[in-house]
Tab-separated table of N, CA and C in Angstrom:
chain	number	residue	atom	x	y	z
A	1	UNK	N	28.136	-9.765	6.001
A	1	UNK	CA	26.889	-9.515	5.044
A	1	UNK	C	25.871	-9.872	5.501
A	2	UNK	N	24.522	-9.258	4.944
A	2	UNK	CA	23.236	-9.579	5.102
A	2	UNK	C	22.728	-10.577	4.194
A	3	UNK	N	22.361	-11.549	4.733
A	3	UNK	CA	21.553	-12.851	3.947
A	3	UNK	C	20.442	-13.061	4.187
A	4	UNK	N	19.470	-12.953	3.505
A	4	UNK	CA	17.888	-13.105	3.634
A	4	UNK	C	17.766	-13.994	2.271
A	5	UNK	N	17.081	-15.273	2.536
A	5	UNK	CA	16.909	-16.219	1.644
A	5	UNK	C	15.643	-15.754	0.521
A	6	UNK	N	15.824	-16.495	-0.300
A	6	UNK	CA	14.463	-16.423	-1.409
A	6	UNK	C	13.273	-16.903	-0.752
A	7	UNK	N	12.195	-16.601	-1.431
A	7	UNK	CA	11.165	-17.085	-0.874
A	7	UNK	C	10.419	-18.182	-1.650
A	8	UNK	N	9.757	-18.823	-1.479
A	8	UNK	CA	8.895	-20.148	-2.050
A	8	UNK	C	7.618	-19.613	-2.749
A	9	UNK	N	6.986	-18.669	-1.870
A	9	UNK	CA	5.551	-18.430	-2.519
A	9	UNK	C	5.402	-17.022	-1.655
A	10	UNK	N	4.985	-16.157	-2.496
A	10	UNK	CA	4.439	-14.801	-1.732
A	10	UNK	C	4.795	-13.587	-2.664
A	11	UNK	N	5.431	-12.672	-2.188
A	11	UNK	CA	5.726	-11.132	-2.883
A	11	UNK	C	7.030	-10.765	-2.521
A	12	UNK	N	7.612	-9.950	-3.421
A	12	UNK	CA	8.660	-9.057	-3.178
A	12	UNK	C	8.487	-7.720	-3.621
A	13	UNK	N	8.231	-6.735	-2.672
A	13	UNK	CA	7.746	-5.305	-2.903
A	13	UNK	C	9.119	-4.423	-2.924
A	14	UNK	N	9.360	-4.209	-3.933
A	14	UNK	CA	10.465	-3.602	-4.527
A	14	UNK	C	10.496	-1.968	-4.713
A	15	UNK	N	11.380	-1.316	-4.953
A	15	UNK	CA	11.688	-0.013	-5.162
A	15	UNK	C	10.616	1.227	-4.222
A	16	UNK	N	10.847	0.877	-3.020
A	16	UNK	CA	9.935	1.464	-2.022
A	16	UNK	C	11.177	2.663	-1.601
A	17	UNK	N	10.421	3.821	-1.608
A	17	UNK	CA	11.132	4.998	-1.298
A	17	UNK	C	11.753	4.506	0.359
A	18	UNK	N	12.990	5.189	0.181
A	18	UNK	CA	13.762	4.740	1.452
A	18	UNK	C	12.971	5.227	3.000
A	19	UNK	N	12.525	4.263	3.640
A	19	UNK	CA	12.284	4.899	4.796
A	19	UNK	C	10.518	4.461	4.879
A	20	UNK	N	9.886	4.169	3.778
A	20	UNK	CA	8.364	3.989	3.592
A	20	UNK	C	8.327	2.853	4.054
A	21	UNK	N	8.937	1.564	4.077
A	21	UNK	CA	8.474	0.469	4.257
A	21	UNK	C	7.683	0.035	5.600
A	22	UNK	N	8.042	0.674	6.696
A	22	UNK	CA	7.266	0.659	7.848
A	22	UNK	C	5.835	1.158	7.602
A	23	UNK	N	5.682	1.969	6.909
A	23	UNK	CA	4.001	2.565	6.807
A	23	UNK	C	3.326	1.751	5.792
A	24	UNK	N	4.114	1.261	4.725
A	24	UNK	CA	3.438	0.168	3.986
A	24	UNK	C	3.307	-1.133	4.648
A	25	UNK	N	4.035	-1.681	5.679
A	25	UNK	CA	3.740	-2.896	6.653
A	25	UNK	C	2.433	-2.522	7.177
A	26	UNK	N	2.255	-1.346	7.904
A	26	UNK	CA	0.840	-1.081	8.442
A	26	UNK	C	-0.163	-1.012	7.442
A	27	UNK	N	-0.114	-0.201	6.406
A	27	UNK	CA	-0.990	-0.040	5.424
A	27	UNK	C	-1.412	-1.529	4.783
A	28	UNK	N	-0.828	-2.398	4.626
A	28	UNK	CA	-0.975	-3.697	4.095
A	28	UNK	C	-1.284	-4.410	5.346
A	29	UNK	N	-1.234	-4.270	6.563
A	29	UNK	CA	-1.514	-5.086	7.703
A	29	UNK	C	-0.845	-6.356	7.834
A	30	UNK	N	0.526	-6.113	7.223
A	30	UNK	CA	1.222	-7.378	7.189
A	30	UNK	C	1.182	-7.909	8.908
A	31	UNK	N	1.287	-7.353	10.256
A	31	UNK	CA	1.179	-7.889	11.355
A	31	UNK	C	-0.056	-8.775	11.334
A	32	UNK	N	-0.891	-8.652	10.720
A	32	UNK	CA	-2.203	-9.620	10.884
A	32	UNK	C	-1.953	-10.898	10.179
A	33	UNK	N	-1.001	-10.836	9.522
A	33	UNK	CA	-0.738	-12.365	8.844
A	33	UNK	C	-0.126	-13.263	9.862
A	34	UNK	N	-0.790	-14.487	9.789
A	34	UNK	CA	-0.477	-15.782	10.442
A	34	UNK	C	0.371	-16.711	9.636
A	35	UNK	N	1.297	-17.045	10.108
A	35	UNK	CA	2.497	-18.140	9.598
A	35	UNK	C	2.957	-17.857	8.466
A	36	UNK	N	3.203	-16.469	8.374
A	36	UNK	CA	3.829	-15.690	7.195
A	36	UNK	C	5.105	-15.372	7.604
A	37	UNK	N	6.239	-15.309	6.814
A	37	UNK	CA	7.456	-14.672	6.830
A	37	UNK	C	7.576	-13.553	6.402
A	38	UNK	N	8.197	-12.413	7.022
A	38	UNK	CA	8.221	-10.946	6.622
A	38	UNK	C	9.465	-10.476	6.708
A	39	UNK	N	10.059	-10.094	5.741
A	39	UNK	CA	11.507	-9.304	5.840
A	39	UNK	C	11.471	-7.996	5.480
A	40	UNK	N	11.831	-6.919	5.867
A	40	UNK	CA	11.879	-5.637	5.718
A	40	UNK	C	13.393	-5.082	5.622
A	41	UNK	N	13.666	-4.991	4.692
A	41	UNK	CA	15.100	-4.379	4.443
A	41	UNK	C	14.959	-3.040	3.987
A	42	UNK	N	15.772	-2.201	4.954
A	42	UNK	CA	15.718	-0.768	4.914
A	42	UNK	C	16.934	0.013	4.326
A	43	UNK	N	16.444	1.067	3.605
A	43	UNK	CA	17.814	1.761	3.118
A	43	UNK	C	19.312	0.898	2.314
A	44	UNK	N	18.479	-0.049	1.672
A	44	UNK	CA	19.487	-0.796	0.632
A	44	UNK	C	19.851	0.081	-0.315
A	45	UNK	N	21.107	-0.406	-0.664
A	45	UNK	CA	21.761	0.538	-1.870
A	45	UNK	C	20.919	0.381	-3.233
A	46	UNK	N	20.906	1.116	-3.849
A	46	UNK	CA	20.284	1.304	-5.283
A	46	UNK	C	20.854	2.173	-6.462
A	47	UNK	N	21.145	1.394	-7.435
A	47	UNK	CA	21.854	2.478	-8.559
A	47	UNK	C	20.750	3.392	-9.075
A	48	UNK	N	19.705	2.732	-9.120
A	48	UNK	CA	18.481	3.534	-9.578
A	48	UNK	C	17.883	4.620	-8.720
A	49	UNK	N	18.002	4.501	-7.352
A	49	UNK	CA	17.558	5.178	-6.383
A	49	UNK	C	18.032	5.767	-5.522
A	50	UNK	N	19.479	5.423	-5.358
A	50	UNK	CA	20.475	5.874	-4.341
A	50	UNK	C	20.273	5.072	-2.917
A	51	UNK	N	18.944	4.989	-2.493
A	51	UNK	CA	18.617	3.973	-1.282
A	51	UNK	C	17.298	3.446	-1.779
A	52	UNK	N	16.626	2.522	-1.266
A	52	UNK	CA	15.492	1.875	-1.340
A	52	UNK	C	15.193	1.239	-0.274
A	53	UNK	N	13.875	0.678	0.039
A	53	UNK	CA	13.373	-0.250	0.995
A	53	UNK	C	12.688	-1.377	0.105
A	54	UNK	N	12.843	-2.833	0.722
A	54	UNK	CA	12.256	-3.799	0.228
A	54	UNK	C	11.665	-4.584	1.181
A	55	UNK	N	10.286	-5.088	0.920
A	55	UNK	CA	9.584	-5.756	1.681
A	55	UNK	C	9.525	-7.258	1.135
A	56	UNK	N	9.975	-8.525	1.641
A	56	UNK	CA	9.641	-9.820	1.190
A	56	UNK	C	8.327	-10.134	2.073
A	57	UNK	N	7.394	-10.730	1.424
A	57	UNK	CA	6.455	-11.631	2.219
A	57	UNK	C	6.084	-12.707	1.835
A	58	UNK	N	6.507	-13.924	2.483
A	58	UNK	CA	6.423	-15.242	2.162
A	58	UNK	C	5.141	-15.769	2.758
A	59	UNK	N	3.777	-15.816	1.836
A	59	UNK	CA	2.646	-16.221	2.312
A	59	UNK	C	1.955	-16.841	1.232
A	60	UNK	N	0.606	-17.354	1.323
A	60	UNK	CA	-0.228	-17.728	0.103
A	60	UNK	C	-0.488	-16.402	-0.702
A	61	UNK	N	-0.435	-16.878	-2.047
A	61	UNK	CA	-0.731	-15.606	-3.123
A	61	UNK	C	-2.431	-15.414	-2.586
A	62	UNK	N	-2.457	-14.122	-2.980
A	62	UNK	CA	-3.847	-13.397	-2.570
A	62	UNK	C	-3.978	-13.172	-1.175
A	63	UNK	N	-3.368	-13.477	-0.194
A	63	UNK	CA	-3.101	-13.263	0.945
A	63	UNK	C	-3.244	-11.525	1.768
A	64	UNK	N	-2.659	-10.862	0.609
A	64	UNK	CA	-2.601	-9.501	0.907
A	64	UNK	C	-3.173	-8.759	-0.447
A	65	UNK	N	-3.843	-7.450	0.174
A	65	UNK	CA	-4.337	-6.734	-0.739
A	65	UNK	C	-3.465	-5.576	-1.317
A	66	UNK	N	-2.996	-5.828	-2.579
A	66	UNK	CA	-2.155	-4.785	-3.118
A	66	UNK	C	-2.295	-3.596	-3.646
A	67	UNK	N	-3.820	-3.446	-3.864
A	67	UNK	CA	-4.145	-2.299	-4.543
A	67	UNK	C	-3.626	-0.959	-3.967
A	68	UNK	N	-3.527	-1.004	-2.449
A	68	UNK	CA	-3.025	0.325	-1.838
A	68	UNK	C	-1.893	0.542	-2.246
A	69	UNK	N	-0.761	-0.264	-2.755
A	69	UNK	CA	0.526	0.362	-2.936
A	69	UNK	C	0.287	1.329	-4.264
A	70	UNK	N	-0.540	1.304	-4.999
A	70	UNK	CA	-0.901	1.927	-6.188
A	70	UNK	C	-1.322	3.590	-5.723
A	71	UNK	N	-1.923	3.516	-4.680
A	71	UNK	CA	-1.961	4.967	-4.147
A	71	UNK	C	-1.002	5.568	-3.226
A	72	UNK	N	-0.278	4.718	-2.663
A	72	UNK	CA	1.040	4.987	-2.159
A	72	UNK	C	2.153	5.770	-2.885
A	73	UNK	N	2.475	4.796	-3.863
A	73	UNK	CA	3.456	5.128	-4.857
A	73	UNK	C	3.393	4.122	-6.154
A	74	UNK	N	3.153	4.732	-7.187
A	74	UNK	CA	2.966	3.593	-8.374
A	74	UNK	C	4.230	3.376	-8.972
A	75	UNK	N	5.378	3.774	-8.694
A	75	UNK	CA	6.768	3.170	-8.657
A	75	UNK	C	7.316	2.055	-8.156
A	76	UNK	N	6.442	1.703	-7.199
A	76	UNK	CA	6.594	0.479	-6.504
A	76	UNK	C	6.682	-0.649	-7.577
A	77	UNK	N	7.508	-1.793	-7.268
A	77	UNK	CA	7.507	-2.915	-8.123
A	77	UNK	C	7.045	-4.146	-7.440
A	78	UNK	N	6.145	-4.813	-7.907
A	78	UNK	CA	5.945	-6.386	-7.050
A	78	UNK	C	5.894	-7.401	-7.864
A	79	UNK	N	6.965	-8.054	-7.193
A	79	UNK	CA	6.880	-9.635	-7.858
A	79	UNK	C	6.151	-10.595	-7.231
A	80	UNK	N	5.379	-11.491	-8.192
A	80	UNK	CA	4.992	-12.385	-7.227
A	80	UNK	C	5.347	-13.740	-7.685
A	81	UNK	N	5.813	-14.475	-6.684
A	81	UNK	CA	6.965	-15.494	-6.616
A	81	UNK	C	5.824	-16.746	-6.230
A	82	UNK	N	6.017	-17.866	-7.248
A	82	UNK	CA	5.500	-19.091	-6.639
A	82	UNK	C	6.584	-20.035	-7.314
A	83	UNK	N	6.654	-21.356	-6.107
A	83	UNK	CA	7.392	-22.245	-6.606
A	83	UNK	C	9.004	-21.816	-6.874
A	84	UNK	N	9.339	-20.370	-6.206
A	84	UNK	CA	10.722	-20.049	-6.091
A	84	UNK	C	10.705	-19.286	-7.426
A	85	UNK	N	9.952	-19.029	-8.368
A	85	UNK	CA	10.053	-18.326	-9.486
A	85	UNK	C	9.177	-17.104	-9.368
A	86	UNK	N	9.636	-16.213	-10.377
A	86	UNK	CA	8.712	-14.906	-10.418
A	86	UNK	C	7.737	-15.535	-11.691
A	87	UNK	N	6.459	-15.171	-11.400
A	87	UNK	CA	5.452	-15.896	-12.132
A	87	UNK	C	4.886	-14.609	-12.793
A	88	UNK	N	4.808	-13.158	-12.099
A	88	UNK	CA	4.090	-12.173	-12.510
A	88	UNK	C	4.939	-11.020	-11.922
A	89	UNK	N	4.872	-9.755	-12.935
A	89	UNK	CA	5.297	-8.470	-12.078
A	89	UNK	C	4.203	-7.590	-12.313
A	90	UNK	N	3.565	-7.291	-11.181
A	90	UNK	CA	2.405	-6.766	-11.056
A	90	UNK	C	2.463	-4.975	-11.137
A	91	UNK	N	1.579	-4.718	-12.104
A	91	UNK	CA	2.025	-3.074	-12.610
A	91	UNK	C	1.106	-2.928	-11.533
A	92	UNK	N	1.133	-1.408	-10.986
A	92	UNK	CA	0.434	-0.718	-10.128
A	92	UNK	C	-0.387	0.167	-10.512
A	93	UNK	N	-1.663	0.314	-9.953
A	93	UNK	CA	-2.549	1.671	-10.676
A	93	UNK	C	-3.087	2.283	-9.422
A	94	UNK	N	-3.649	3.329	-9.847
A	94	UNK	CA	-4.691	4.195	-8.823
A	94	UNK	C	-5.623	3.242	-8.455
A	95	UNK	N	-5.971	2.842	-6.935
A	95	UNK	CA	-7.226	2.066	-6.875
A	95	UNK	C	-8.579	2.895	-7.046
A	96	UNK	N	-9.493	1.930	-7.406
A	96	UNK	CA	-10.762	3.048	-7.565
A	96	UNK	C	-11.240	3.435	-6.208
A	97	UNK	N	-10.945	2.462	-5.210
A	97	UNK	CA	-11.493	2.932	-3.772
A	97	UNK	C	-10.348	2.539	-2.636
A	98	UNK	N	-10.007	3.392	-1.755
A	98	UNK	CA	-8.958	3.094	-0.550
A	98	UNK	C	-9.902	3.231	0.491
A	99	UNK	N	-9.468	2.460	1.455
A	99	UNK	CA	-10.363	1.952	2.838
A	99	UNK	C	-9.145	2.291	3.859
A	100	UNK	N	-9.247	3.026	4.668
A	100	UNK	CA	-8.623	3.528	5.895
A	100	UNK	C	-6.921	3.417	5.709
A	101	UNK	N	-6.989	4.293	5.015
A	101	UNK	CA	-5.797	4.781	4.695
A	101	UNK	C	-5.453	6.212	4.699
A	102	UNK	N	-6.402	6.950	4.313
A	102	UNK	CA	-6.425	8.190	4.509
A	102	UNK	C	-7.635	8.771	5.560
A	103	UNK	N	-7.668	9.720	6.061
A	103	UNK	CA	-8.992	10.043	6.965
A	103	UNK	C	-9.435	11.550	6.511
A	104	UNK	N	-10.924	11.450	6.647
A	104	UNK	CA	-11.405	12.809	6.148
A	104	UNK	C	-11.038	13.742	7.016
A	105	UNK	N	-11.055	15.158	6.133
A	105	UNK	CA	-10.493	16.366	6.835
A	105	UNK	C	-11.967	16.930	7.419
A	106	UNK	N	-13.165	16.777	6.978
A	106	UNK	CA	-14.251	17.430	7.467
A	106	UNK	C	-14.729	16.949	8.653
A	107	UNK	N	-14.673	18.022	9.565
A	107	UNK	CA	-15.219	17.865	10.902
A	107	UNK	C	-16.629	17.008	11.129
A	108	UNK	N	-17.178	17.495	9.937
A	108	UNK	CA	-18.921	17.343	10.238
A	108	UNK	C	-18.986	15.926	9.585
A	109	UNK	N	-17.953	15.176	8.832
A	109	UNK	CA	-18.029	13.922	8.225
A	109	UNK	C	-18.826	12.940	9.251
A	110	UNK	N	-19.561	11.955	9.057
A	110	UNK	CA	-19.814	11.068	9.827
A	110	UNK	C	-18.864	10.255	10.470
A	111	UNK	N	-17.818	10.073	9.685
A	111	UNK	CA	-16.441	9.292	10.001
A	111	UNK	C	-16.057	9.745	11.332
A	112	UNK	N	-16.209	11.232	11.505
A	112	UNK	CA	-15.449	12.079	12.405
A	112	UNK	C	-16.252	11.786	13.913
A	113	UNK	N	-17.427	11.166	13.578
A	113	UNK	CA	-18.452	10.847	14.862
A	113	UNK	C	-18.439	9.501	14.989
A	114	UNK	N	-18.864	8.662	13.983
A	114	UNK	CA	-19.145	7.215	14.123
A	114	UNK	C	-17.446	6.655	13.809
A	115	UNK	N	-16.680	6.302	15.005
A	115	UNK	CA	-15.419	6.050	14.616
A	115	UNK	C	-15.283	4.585	14.269
A	116	UNK	N	-16.306	3.795	14.450
A	116	UNK	CA	-16.272	2.283	13.716
A	116	UNK	C	-16.448	2.305	12.317
A	117	UNK	N	-16.713	3.460	11.570
A	117	UNK	CA	-17.033	3.303	10.414
A	117	UNK	C	-15.866	3.793	9.446
A	118	UNK	N	-15.478	2.942	8.607
A	118	UNK	CA	-14.286	2.824	7.655
A	118	UNK	C	-14.229	3.937	7.186
A	119	UNK	N	-13.091	4.581	6.674
A	119	UNK	CA	-12.917	5.850	5.879
A	119	UNK	C	-12.635	5.489	4.357
A	120	UNK	N	-13.661	5.608	3.692
A	120	UNK	CA	-13.757	5.128	2.445
A	120	UNK	C	-13.620	6.282	1.548
A	121	UNK	N	-12.758	6.278	0.306
A	121	UNK	CA	-12.984	7.453	-0.528
A	121	UNK	C	-12.678	6.691	-1.785
A	122	UNK	N	-13.397	7.212	-2.719
A	122	UNK	CA	-13.372	6.923	-4.274
A	122	UNK	C	-12.581	7.955	-5.298
A	123	UNK	N	-11.927	7.398	-6.093
A	123	UNK	CA	-11.342	8.119	-7.035
A	123	UNK	C	-12.133	8.672	-8.133
A	124	UNK	N	-11.874	10.105	-8.080
A	124	UNK	CA	-13.086	10.835	-8.859
A	124	UNK	C	-12.311	11.319	-10.108
A	125	UNK	N	-10.963	11.544	-10.258
A	125	UNK	CA	-10.347	12.288	-11.078
A	125	UNK	C	-8.797	11.773	-11.402
A	126	UNK	N	-8.660	10.678	-11.678
A	126	UNK	CA	-7.504	9.953	-12.036
A	126	UNK	C	-6.157	10.894	-12.614
A	127	UNK	N	-6.907	11.499	-13.494
A	127	UNK	CA	-5.452	12.623	-13.927
A	127	UNK	C	-5.032	13.281	-12.857
A	128	UNK	N	-5.956	13.948	-11.961
A	128	UNK	CA	-5.197	14.819	-10.904
A	128	UNK	C	-5.059	14.082	-9.365
A	129	UNK	N	-5.289	12.942	-9.734
A	129	UNK	CA	-5.128	11.953	-8.431
A	129	UNK	C	-6.145	12.459	-7.212
A	130	UNK	N	-7.302	12.602	-7.502
A	130	UNK	CA	-8.337	13.488	-6.815
A	130	UNK	C	-9.362	12.100	-6.203
A	131	UNK	N	-9.479	12.024	-4.841
A	131	UNK	CA	-10.344	11.101	-4.120
A	131	UNK	C	-11.377	12.001	-3.429
A	132	UNK	N	-12.453	11.315	-3.188
A	132	UNK	CA	-13.363	11.931	-2.415
A	132	UNK	C	-14.254	11.138	-1.374
A	133	UNK	N	-14.496	11.589	-0.292
A	133	UNK	CA	-15.266	10.924	0.920
A	133	UNK	C	-16.373	10.100	0.384
A	134	UNK	N	-16.594	8.943	0.829
A	134	UNK	CA	-17.674	8.417	0.074
A	134	UNK	C	-19.019	8.766	0.902
A	135	UNK	N	-18.882	9.375	2.171
A	135	UNK	CA	-19.803	9.786	2.749
A	135	UNK	C	-20.570	11.347	2.917
A	136	UNK	N	-18.985	12.301	2.642
A	136	UNK	CA	-19.562	13.643	2.529
A	136	UNK	C	-18.948	14.202	1.220
A	137	UNK	N	-18.299	13.478	0.565
A	137	UNK	CA	-17.599	14.220	-0.558
A	137	UNK	C	-16.456	15.193	-0.613
A	138	UNK	N	-16.062	14.999	0.650
A	138	UNK	CA	-15.001	16.258	1.025
A	138	UNK	C	-13.566	15.370	0.224
A	139	UNK	N	-12.734	16.471	-0.502
A	139	UNK	CA	-11.950	16.116	-1.753
A	139	UNK	C	-10.565	15.878	-0.884
A	140	UNK	N	-9.889	14.761	-1.560
A	140	UNK	CA	-8.692	14.727	-1.022
A	140	UNK	C	-7.653	14.725	-2.299
A	141	UNK	N	-6.785	15.555	-2.212
A	141	UNK	CA	-5.975	15.533	-3.528
A	141	UNK	C	-4.177	16.113	-3.298
A	142	UNK	N	-3.632	14.720	-2.912
A	142	UNK	CA	-2.205	14.794	-2.955
A	142	UNK	C	-1.718	15.009	-1.352
A	143	UNK	N	-2.308	15.808	-0.451
A	143	UNK	CA	-1.900	15.682	0.857
A	143	UNK	C	-1.831	14.566	1.400
A	144	UNK	N	-0.946	13.984	1.971
A	144	UNK	CA	-0.636	12.583	2.523
A	144	UNK	C	-1.276	12.817	4.022
A	145	UNK	N	-2.355	12.462	4.306
A	145	UNK	CA	-3.135	12.205	5.466
A	145	UNK	C	-3.342	10.975	6.147
A	146	UNK	N	-2.168	10.367	6.505
A	146	UNK	CA	-1.965	9.023	6.758
A	146	UNK	C	-2.853	8.833	8.146
A	147	UNK	N	-3.803	7.735	8.415
A	147	UNK	CA	-4.058	7.263	9.699
A	147	UNK	C	-3.009	6.931	10.695
């Protein structure tokens, strides 16, 4: 039997599509957290989803930026834990801006030439989930172009 203990303070990211937790681990830059415990549970049985992934992160609150999760999948649930108790269930929404998650497909974009520039996309149409490159206005609408 798999036993992963509860966390004192941090986040439980639940209802992740099976197999997506490693991508989320990378996008949230969880490898950069120091003195934090992270548990990835992959392909757990779920009555609702069939199979799902879960990420438990024991860290100080505010140590990770959860906004990107709304871009990846708004069906993900985030429980905020403090003193061993769920203090909040974080509702995910589309972020107004995303940075370094998708790459501009325009070969003439400054981000293609200046590699150290952040890939920044601004939400321009929330109804159709359309983001535009901050630098060249190239449109991104739904094709997953992860870095």
